[in-house]
């Protein structure tokens, strides 16, 4: 069994500050230019608030299914089933995002390696490590995490040393590239998308909830672990990104670079430091992909136990390695479908993975309804109630509006996600009304 500290390390590794800063930061700067600073500040606040909702719900209903056991207990399967299906659709692009983000850094050292091969190789090796015994996997992850924090420290230090007060205007009045050497004001819709994406990049405290069945005394300790992880992650991710934007000297070239963070380090440090940081980024992204695979394979395994999908898929998801107890069937599915998603491209992956409007909506409703009905335990309670759940409800509406305002990709991505949720809802209603067996959404083996 894992201690709370070990679960904290697994969670930090899964949400990966380096992935969020060096990969998410690159993607959001491509999306909104220097509006990425406001994106990470606003997004970090929202993500830390959402972590409190996860903490209260998971402390009352811990299980490998993450938050869906709590949603099912409070809101019922009518709303939980479409949430689970939508979550399933999103997790495969999420895995692909990490693997694709590693490609530019891997190709700095192996320029002859095709991008697709680099992404697929990252996934395959990470899945191999994730299939080991969980404590051994946690030890590997802890070692990589040290390298990750060093990479963040170098970026932060370089940004502090090159701080430029004149760049405050780039934060308050964001700009983005309008060509290789020109800039234009960032549209408000793009800034709004940056906040939504920044919230997603700063989120991830709920990764801890998937390890509930591997954690000692989960009911009492899960809430504080999730809440503190949310706060630490928001600070560790927003600070380096904002400081880097405040330290840029050649703004057009940096924003238009394939990897703006790496471009900044090239200019702010010497080539040796930049190369070492790039190696650290590769290690950190790889570390994140391992931890994410470990967490999501446990959630998919819980779904297979609950019979969420058709029986052939459920049978695969229930496969567990007899020695390591790793959910190898779920890992295989994640590897295959996640690998296919690497071909979607960076922009589509960002918008798909950050567009889960149902999570904010249902978390807020569940905490409000759970408090009113008295079905949440006293292991962890959010202060200043109902501020956090109300913010979650507003965020849900904002995610839909911000994505819909982006006619190029965001609108298509949101239409897809809303369609998946509505279709799953209608299917569940039809199955219930026609007397077919309903899905058991307990998501937990804990008593």
XYZ file of C-alpha atoms in Angstrom:
447
model
C 0.000 0.000 0.000
C 1.113 3.556 -0.740
C 1.569 6.334 1.821
C -0.044 9.769 1.279
C 3.407 11.130 0.385
C 3.884 8.510 -2.314
C 0.436 9.249 -3.745
C 1.330 12.967 -3.728
C 4.508 12.244 -5.724
C 2.590 10.078 -8.200
C 0.006 12.830 -8.610
C 2.533 15.627 -9.133
C 4.270 13.425 -11.685
C 1.002 12.669 -13.498
C -0.040 16.317 -13.781
C 3.654 17.147 -14.479
C 4.502 20.840 -13.984
C 7.171 20.481 -16.679
C 4.693 19.068 -19.195
C 2.264 21.879 -18.357
C 4.939 24.578 -18.594
C 7.162 23.415 -21.452
C 4.508 21.636 -23.557
C 1.271 23.258 -22.434
C 2.997 26.639 -22.344
C 4.190 26.166 -25.924
C 0.697 25.164 -27.087
C -1.066 28.024 -25.292
C 1.444 30.602 -26.573
C 0.763 29.330 -30.078
C -2.945 29.727 -29.298
C -2.950 33.138 -27.555
C 0.569 34.596 -27.596
C 1.464 36.428 -24.400
C -2.151 35.878 -23.313
C -0.717 32.604 -21.970
C 0.292 34.553 -18.831
C -3.322 35.464 -18.040
C -4.286 31.941 -19.079
C -2.057 30.329 -16.477
C -2.868 32.862 -13.727
C -6.630 32.575 -14.176
C -6.456 28.896 -15.003
C -4.334 28.157 -11.927
C -6.871 29.795 -9.620
C -9.693 27.825 -11.228
C -7.763 24.544 -11.088
C -6.963 24.983 -7.389
C -10.645 25.664 -6.720
C -11.688 22.561 -8.651
C -9.205 20.511 -6.626
C -11.194 21.365 -3.485
C -14.321 19.856 -5.054
C -12.442 16.697 -5.978
C -11.064 16.556 -2.431
C -14.441 16.716 -0.708
C -16.112 14.202 -3.011
C -13.241 11.686 -3.102
C -12.849 11.791 0.688
C -16.467 10.663 0.982
C -16.426 8.078 -1.843
C -12.839 6.943 -2.553
C -12.195 4.376 -5.274
C -10.151 3.608 -8.385
C -12.942 5.147 -10.467
C -11.804 8.579 -9.297
C -14.674 10.999 -8.739
C -17.384 9.060 -10.550
C -18.301 6.877 -7.511
C -19.234 10.103 -5.688
C -21.159 11.497 -8.663
C -23.112 8.260 -8.959
C -23.930 8.138 -5.238
C -25.154 11.749 -5.184
C -26.497 12.522 -8.669
C -27.297 8.978 -9.825
C -26.327 7.045 -12.975
C -28.456 9.241 -15.243
C -25.775 11.968 -15.089
C -22.766 9.884 -14.110
C -22.916 7.511 -17.073
C -22.533 10.258 -19.738
C -19.775 11.818 -17.619
C -17.899 8.505 -17.588
C -18.307 8.048 -21.342
C -17.135 11.600 -22.082
C -14.188 11.143 -19.730
C -13.286 7.960 -21.602
C -13.286 9.795 -24.936
C -10.981 12.491 -23.527
C -8.369 10.308 -21.828
C -6.945 8.952 -25.081
C -6.121 12.419 -26.531
C -4.753 13.282 -23.078
C -2.188 10.480 -23.274
C -1.345 11.407 -26.849
C -0.781 15.058 -25.861
C 2.106 14.137 -23.573
C 3.739 11.879 -26.150
C 3.378 14.442 -28.953
C 4.753 17.180 -26.691
C 7.954 15.229 -26.165
C 8.692 14.987 -29.892
C 10.354 18.428 -30.502
C 12.696 17.850 -27.547
C 13.547 14.271 -28.532
C 14.330 15.430 -32.078
C 16.823 17.985 -30.733
C 19.028 14.979 -29.934
C 17.744 12.512 -32.536
C 16.887 14.687 -35.570
C 16.769 11.625 -37.847
C 13.921 10.055 -35.843
C 10.478 10.520 -37.471
C 8.046 12.465 -35.224
C 5.443 9.690 -35.270
C 8.026 7.099 -34.226
C 9.204 9.325 -31.363
C 5.663 9.752 -30.034
C 4.741 6.077 -30.343
C 8.049 4.951 -28.845
C 7.476 7.230 -25.832
C 4.070 5.664 -25.250
C 5.289 2.088 -25.625
C 8.205 2.447 -23.193
C 6.047 4.304 -20.660
C 3.395 1.569 -20.819
C 6.069 -1.073 -20.155
C 7.164 0.684 -16.954
C 3.554 1.388 -15.931
C 2.859 -2.349 -16.068
C 5.320 -3.026 -13.236
C 4.405 -3.365 -9.552
C 2.999 -0.021 -8.364
C 5.565 0.679 -5.641
C 8.424 0.025 -8.070
C 6.761 2.320 -10.593
C 6.400 4.984 -7.895
C 10.133 4.770 -7.145
C 11.018 5.286 -10.811
C 8.653 8.241 -10.942
C 10.153 9.826 -7.812
C 13.631 9.708 -9.374
C 12.402 11.375 -12.571
C 10.559 14.020 -10.528
C 13.849 15.354 -9.142
C 15.050 15.961 -12.707
C 11.725 17.634 -13.514
C 11.999 20.106 -10.655
C 15.584 20.974 -11.652
C 14.409 21.822 -15.188
C 11.727 24.126 -13.783
C 14.273 25.749 -11.461
C 16.591 26.543 -14.392
C 13.769 28.126 -16.411
C 12.598 30.162 -13.417
C 16.132 31.298 -12.603
C 16.829 32.344 -16.195
C 13.543 34.266 -16.323
C 14.263 36.104 -13.057
C 17.764 37.075 -14.256
C 16.364 38.502 -17.520
C 13.230 40.132 -16.067
C 12.065 43.065 -18.214
C 9.537 45.417 -16.599
C 8.489 46.672 -20.039
C 6.981 43.247 -20.722
C 4.269 43.881 -18.142
C 2.365 45.475 -21.000
C 2.491 42.164 -22.884
C 0.659 40.527 -19.984
C -1.963 43.220 -19.488
C -2.450 43.793 -23.247
C -1.599 40.409 -24.814
C -0.208 40.071 -28.326
C 0.294 37.128 -30.646
C 2.128 36.511 -33.906
C 0.638 37.812 -37.134
C 3.496 36.500 -39.240
C 7.120 35.625 -38.641
C 8.210 39.133 -37.591
C 4.983 40.931 -36.716
C 2.577 41.026 -33.791
C -1.118 41.762 -33.371
C -3.409 42.098 -30.364
C -4.638 38.764 -29.082
C -8.432 38.485 -29.594
C -10.461 38.240 -26.354
C -11.790 34.851 -27.505
C -8.226 33.510 -27.684
C -7.469 34.844 -24.188
C -10.599 33.108 -22.912
C -9.446 29.885 -24.551
C -6.054 30.380 -22.904
C -7.693 30.566 -19.467
C -9.659 27.386 -20.169
C -6.538 25.606 -21.430
C -4.520 27.053 -18.530
C -7.021 25.601 -16.080
C -6.627 22.221 -17.721
C -2.810 22.458 -17.712
C -2.834 23.420 -14.022
C -5.339 20.730 -13.121
C -4.611 17.135 -12.228
C -4.902 16.966 -8.454
C -7.654 14.409 -9.045
C -5.036 11.953 -10.356
C -4.588 11.060 -6.674
C -8.135 9.729 -6.502
C -7.391 6.885 -8.939
C -4.901 5.437 -6.442
C -7.448 5.236 -3.600
C -7.417 1.439 -3.579
C -3.602 1.469 -3.369
C -3.441 4.082 -0.553
C -3.448 3.510 3.185
C -6.435 5.019 5.028
C -7.767 6.643 1.837
C -11.043 7.876 3.346
C -9.275 10.027 5.933
C -6.212 11.099 3.966
C -7.373 11.471 0.364
C -9.026 14.893 0.790
C -5.968 16.753 2.128
C -3.680 15.124 -0.461
C -5.903 16.275 -3.335
C -6.420 19.790 -1.943
C -2.727 20.479 -1.269
C -1.704 19.013 -4.607
C -4.066 21.411 -6.388
C -2.518 24.454 -4.697
C 1.107 23.346 -5.163
C 0.553 22.484 -8.820
C -1.088 25.830 -9.629
C 1.860 27.735 -8.125
C 4.573 25.574 -9.696
C 3.000 25.861 -13.159
C 1.885 29.501 -13.319
C 5.006 31.132 -11.839
C 7.665 29.943 -14.360
C 5.371 30.591 -17.335
C 4.509 34.159 -16.317
C 8.146 34.959 -15.465
C 9.309 33.621 -18.835
C 6.858 35.897 -20.697
C 8.078 38.832 -18.602
C 11.678 38.035 -19.590
C 11.355 37.577 -23.388
C 13.541 39.890 -25.467
C 12.721 38.881 -29.078
C 8.953 38.486 -28.718
C 7.965 37.739 -32.352
C 10.675 35.095 -32.804
C 9.921 33.454 -29.460
C 6.153 33.251 -30.001
C 6.536 31.888 -33.524
C 9.131 29.253 -32.569
C 8.129 25.572 -32.654
C 8.990 25.380 -28.932
C 8.916 28.929 -27.454
C 10.187 27.755 -24.055
C 13.253 26.093 -25.600
C 13.823 29.159 -27.805
C 13.832 31.402 -24.721
C 16.339 29.161 -22.933
C 18.595 29.176 -26.001
C 18.726 32.974 -25.826
C 18.827 33.338 -22.034
C 21.400 30.628 -21.261
C 24.280 28.867 -22.996
C 23.820 25.862 -25.308
C 25.001 23.374 -22.675
C 22.388 24.523 -20.133
C 19.687 24.533 -22.801
C 20.596 20.986 -23.849
C 20.600 19.723 -20.255
C 17.197 21.301 -19.642
C 15.878 19.696 -22.816
C 17.033 16.317 -21.512
C 15.257 17.091 -18.247
C 12.102 17.982 -20.170
C 12.195 14.663 -22.011
C 12.621 12.816 -18.700
C 9.796 14.805 -17.093
C 7.352 14.285 -19.953
C 8.189 10.583 -20.013
C 7.649 10.510 -16.243
C 4.254 12.158 -16.649
C 3.161 9.702 -19.326
C 4.102 6.781 -17.034
C 2.117 8.208 -14.109
C -0.878 9.066 -16.308
C -0.926 5.553 -17.743
C -0.779 4.095 -14.232
C -3.686 6.274 -13.088
C -5.930 5.959 -16.142
C -5.411 2.210 -16.428
C -6.826 1.894 -12.914
C -9.834 4.030 -13.802
C -10.498 1.998 -16.943
C -10.099 -1.198 -14.912
C -12.753 0.104 -12.501
C -15.040 0.842 -15.451
C -14.531 -2.700 -16.735
C -15.447 -4.088 -13.306
C -18.581 -1.944 -13.363
C -19.555 -3.171 -16.842
C -19.596 0.291 -18.417
C -18.812 -0.967 -21.930
C -19.811 -3.977 -24.005
C -18.692 -7.294 -22.497
C -15.709 -8.016 -24.813
C -14.162 -4.650 -23.860
C -15.046 -5.094 -20.175
C -13.355 -8.507 -20.237
C -10.134 -6.954 -21.564
C -10.258 -4.123 -19.015
C -10.615 -6.590 -16.141
C -7.320 -8.345 -17.015
C -4.792 -7.940 -14.199
C -1.202 -9.199 -14.187
C -1.047 -12.075 -11.673
C 2.260 -10.939 -10.152
C 2.375 -7.123 -10.380
C -1.425 -6.654 -10.070
C -1.172 -4.007 -12.799
C -4.297 -3.654 -15.020
C -2.516 -4.810 -18.161
C -5.672 -5.061 -20.278
C -6.476 -1.398 -19.687
C -2.842 -0.432 -20.361
C -2.951 -2.190 -23.719
C -6.127 -0.339 -24.725
C -4.621 2.987 -23.661
C -1.486 2.263 -25.663
C -3.333 1.367 -28.882
C -5.983 4.121 -28.942
C -3.675 6.736 -27.402
C -1.145 5.939 -30.117
C -3.740 6.540 -32.824
C -4.629 9.905 -31.248
C -1.041 11.144 -31.665
C -1.927 11.777 -35.322
C -4.575 14.410 -34.422
C -2.081 17.281 -34.003
C -1.262 19.639 -31.118
C -4.137 22.137 -31.449
C -6.874 19.496 -31.644
C -5.383 17.625 -28.679
C -5.285 20.785 -26.533
C -8.878 21.745 -27.268
C -10.234 18.207 -26.899
C -8.536 17.575 -23.564
C -9.389 20.973 -22.063
C -13.048 20.954 -23.112
C -14.611 18.679 -20.488
C -17.474 20.995 -19.514
C -19.325 18.164 -17.745
C -16.663 17.721 -15.082
C -17.024 21.253 -13.677
C -20.808 21.148 -14.006
C -21.334 17.833 -12.238
C -18.702 18.426 -9.546
C -20.392 21.683 -8.584
C -23.864 20.139 -8.580
C -22.666 17.093 -6.610
C -21.131 19.152 -3.807
C -24.212 21.389 -3.597
C -26.596 18.413 -3.577
C -24.378 16.338 -1.292
C -24.123 19.062 1.334
C -27.873 19.629 1.209
C -28.664 15.918 1.547
C -26.007 15.347 4.207
C -24.399 12.473 2.282
C -20.840 13.846 2.333
C -18.656 12.663 5.205
C -16.757 14.926 7.555
C -13.322 13.762 6.363
C -12.841 16.923 4.260
C -15.057 19.995 3.874
C -14.519 23.045 1.650
C -14.649 26.351 3.488
C -16.698 29.352 2.319
C -19.327 27.027 0.891
C -20.988 27.402 -1.660
C -18.344 29.589 -3.342
C -16.308 26.728 -4.879
C -19.223 24.824 -6.455
C -20.723 28.056 -7.831
C -17.356 28.879 -9.462
C -17.361 25.373 -10.964
C -20.803 25.918 -12.493
C -19.726 29.238 -13.999
C -16.539 27.632 -15.319
C -18.567 24.960 -17.077
C -20.537 27.614 -18.972
C -17.317 29.521 -19.722
C -15.627 26.439 -21.207
C -18.477 25.953 -23.647
C -18.610 29.651 -24.571
C -14.831 30.014 -25.011
C -14.565 26.917 -27.178
C -17.574 27.916 -29.271
C -16.024 31.323 -29.948
C -13.093 29.635 -31.702
C -14.646 28.818 -35.070
C -11.532 27.107 -36.463
C -11.116 24.179 -34.060
C -12.725 24.909 -30.689
C -16.281 24.876 -32.030
C -15.816 21.502 -33.715
C -14.182 20.020 -30.597
C -16.933 21.293 -28.303
C -19.654 20.072 -30.665
C -18.058 16.623 -30.575
C -17.830 16.561 -26.768
C -21.388 17.832 -26.262
C -22.653 15.258 -28.769
C -20.895 12.445 -26.899
C -22.403 13.547 -23.575
C -25.926 13.945 -24.993
C -25.772 10.626 -26.862
C -24.626 8.785 -23.724
C -27.386 10.446 -21.690
C -30.056 9.482 -24.213
C -28.752 5.919 -24.453
C -28.888 5.505 -20.678
C -32.432 6.895 -20.556
C -33.520 4.571 -23.355
C -31.905 1.552 -21.665
C -33.541 2.429 -18.353
C -37.013 2.971 -19.839
C -36.914 -0.245 -21.861
C -35.956 -2.326 -18.831
C -32.430 -3.200 -19.887
C -29.815 -3.835 -17.202
C -28.332 -0.615 -15.803
C -24.606 -0.077 -15.286
C -23.264 -0.419 -11.729
C -21.120 2.716 -11.303
C -19.520 2.098 -7.897
C -15.959 2.418 -9.214
C -14.506 1.072 -5.951
C -13.435 -2.080 -4.185
C -13.154 -0.258 -0.851
C -15.533 -1.073 1.964
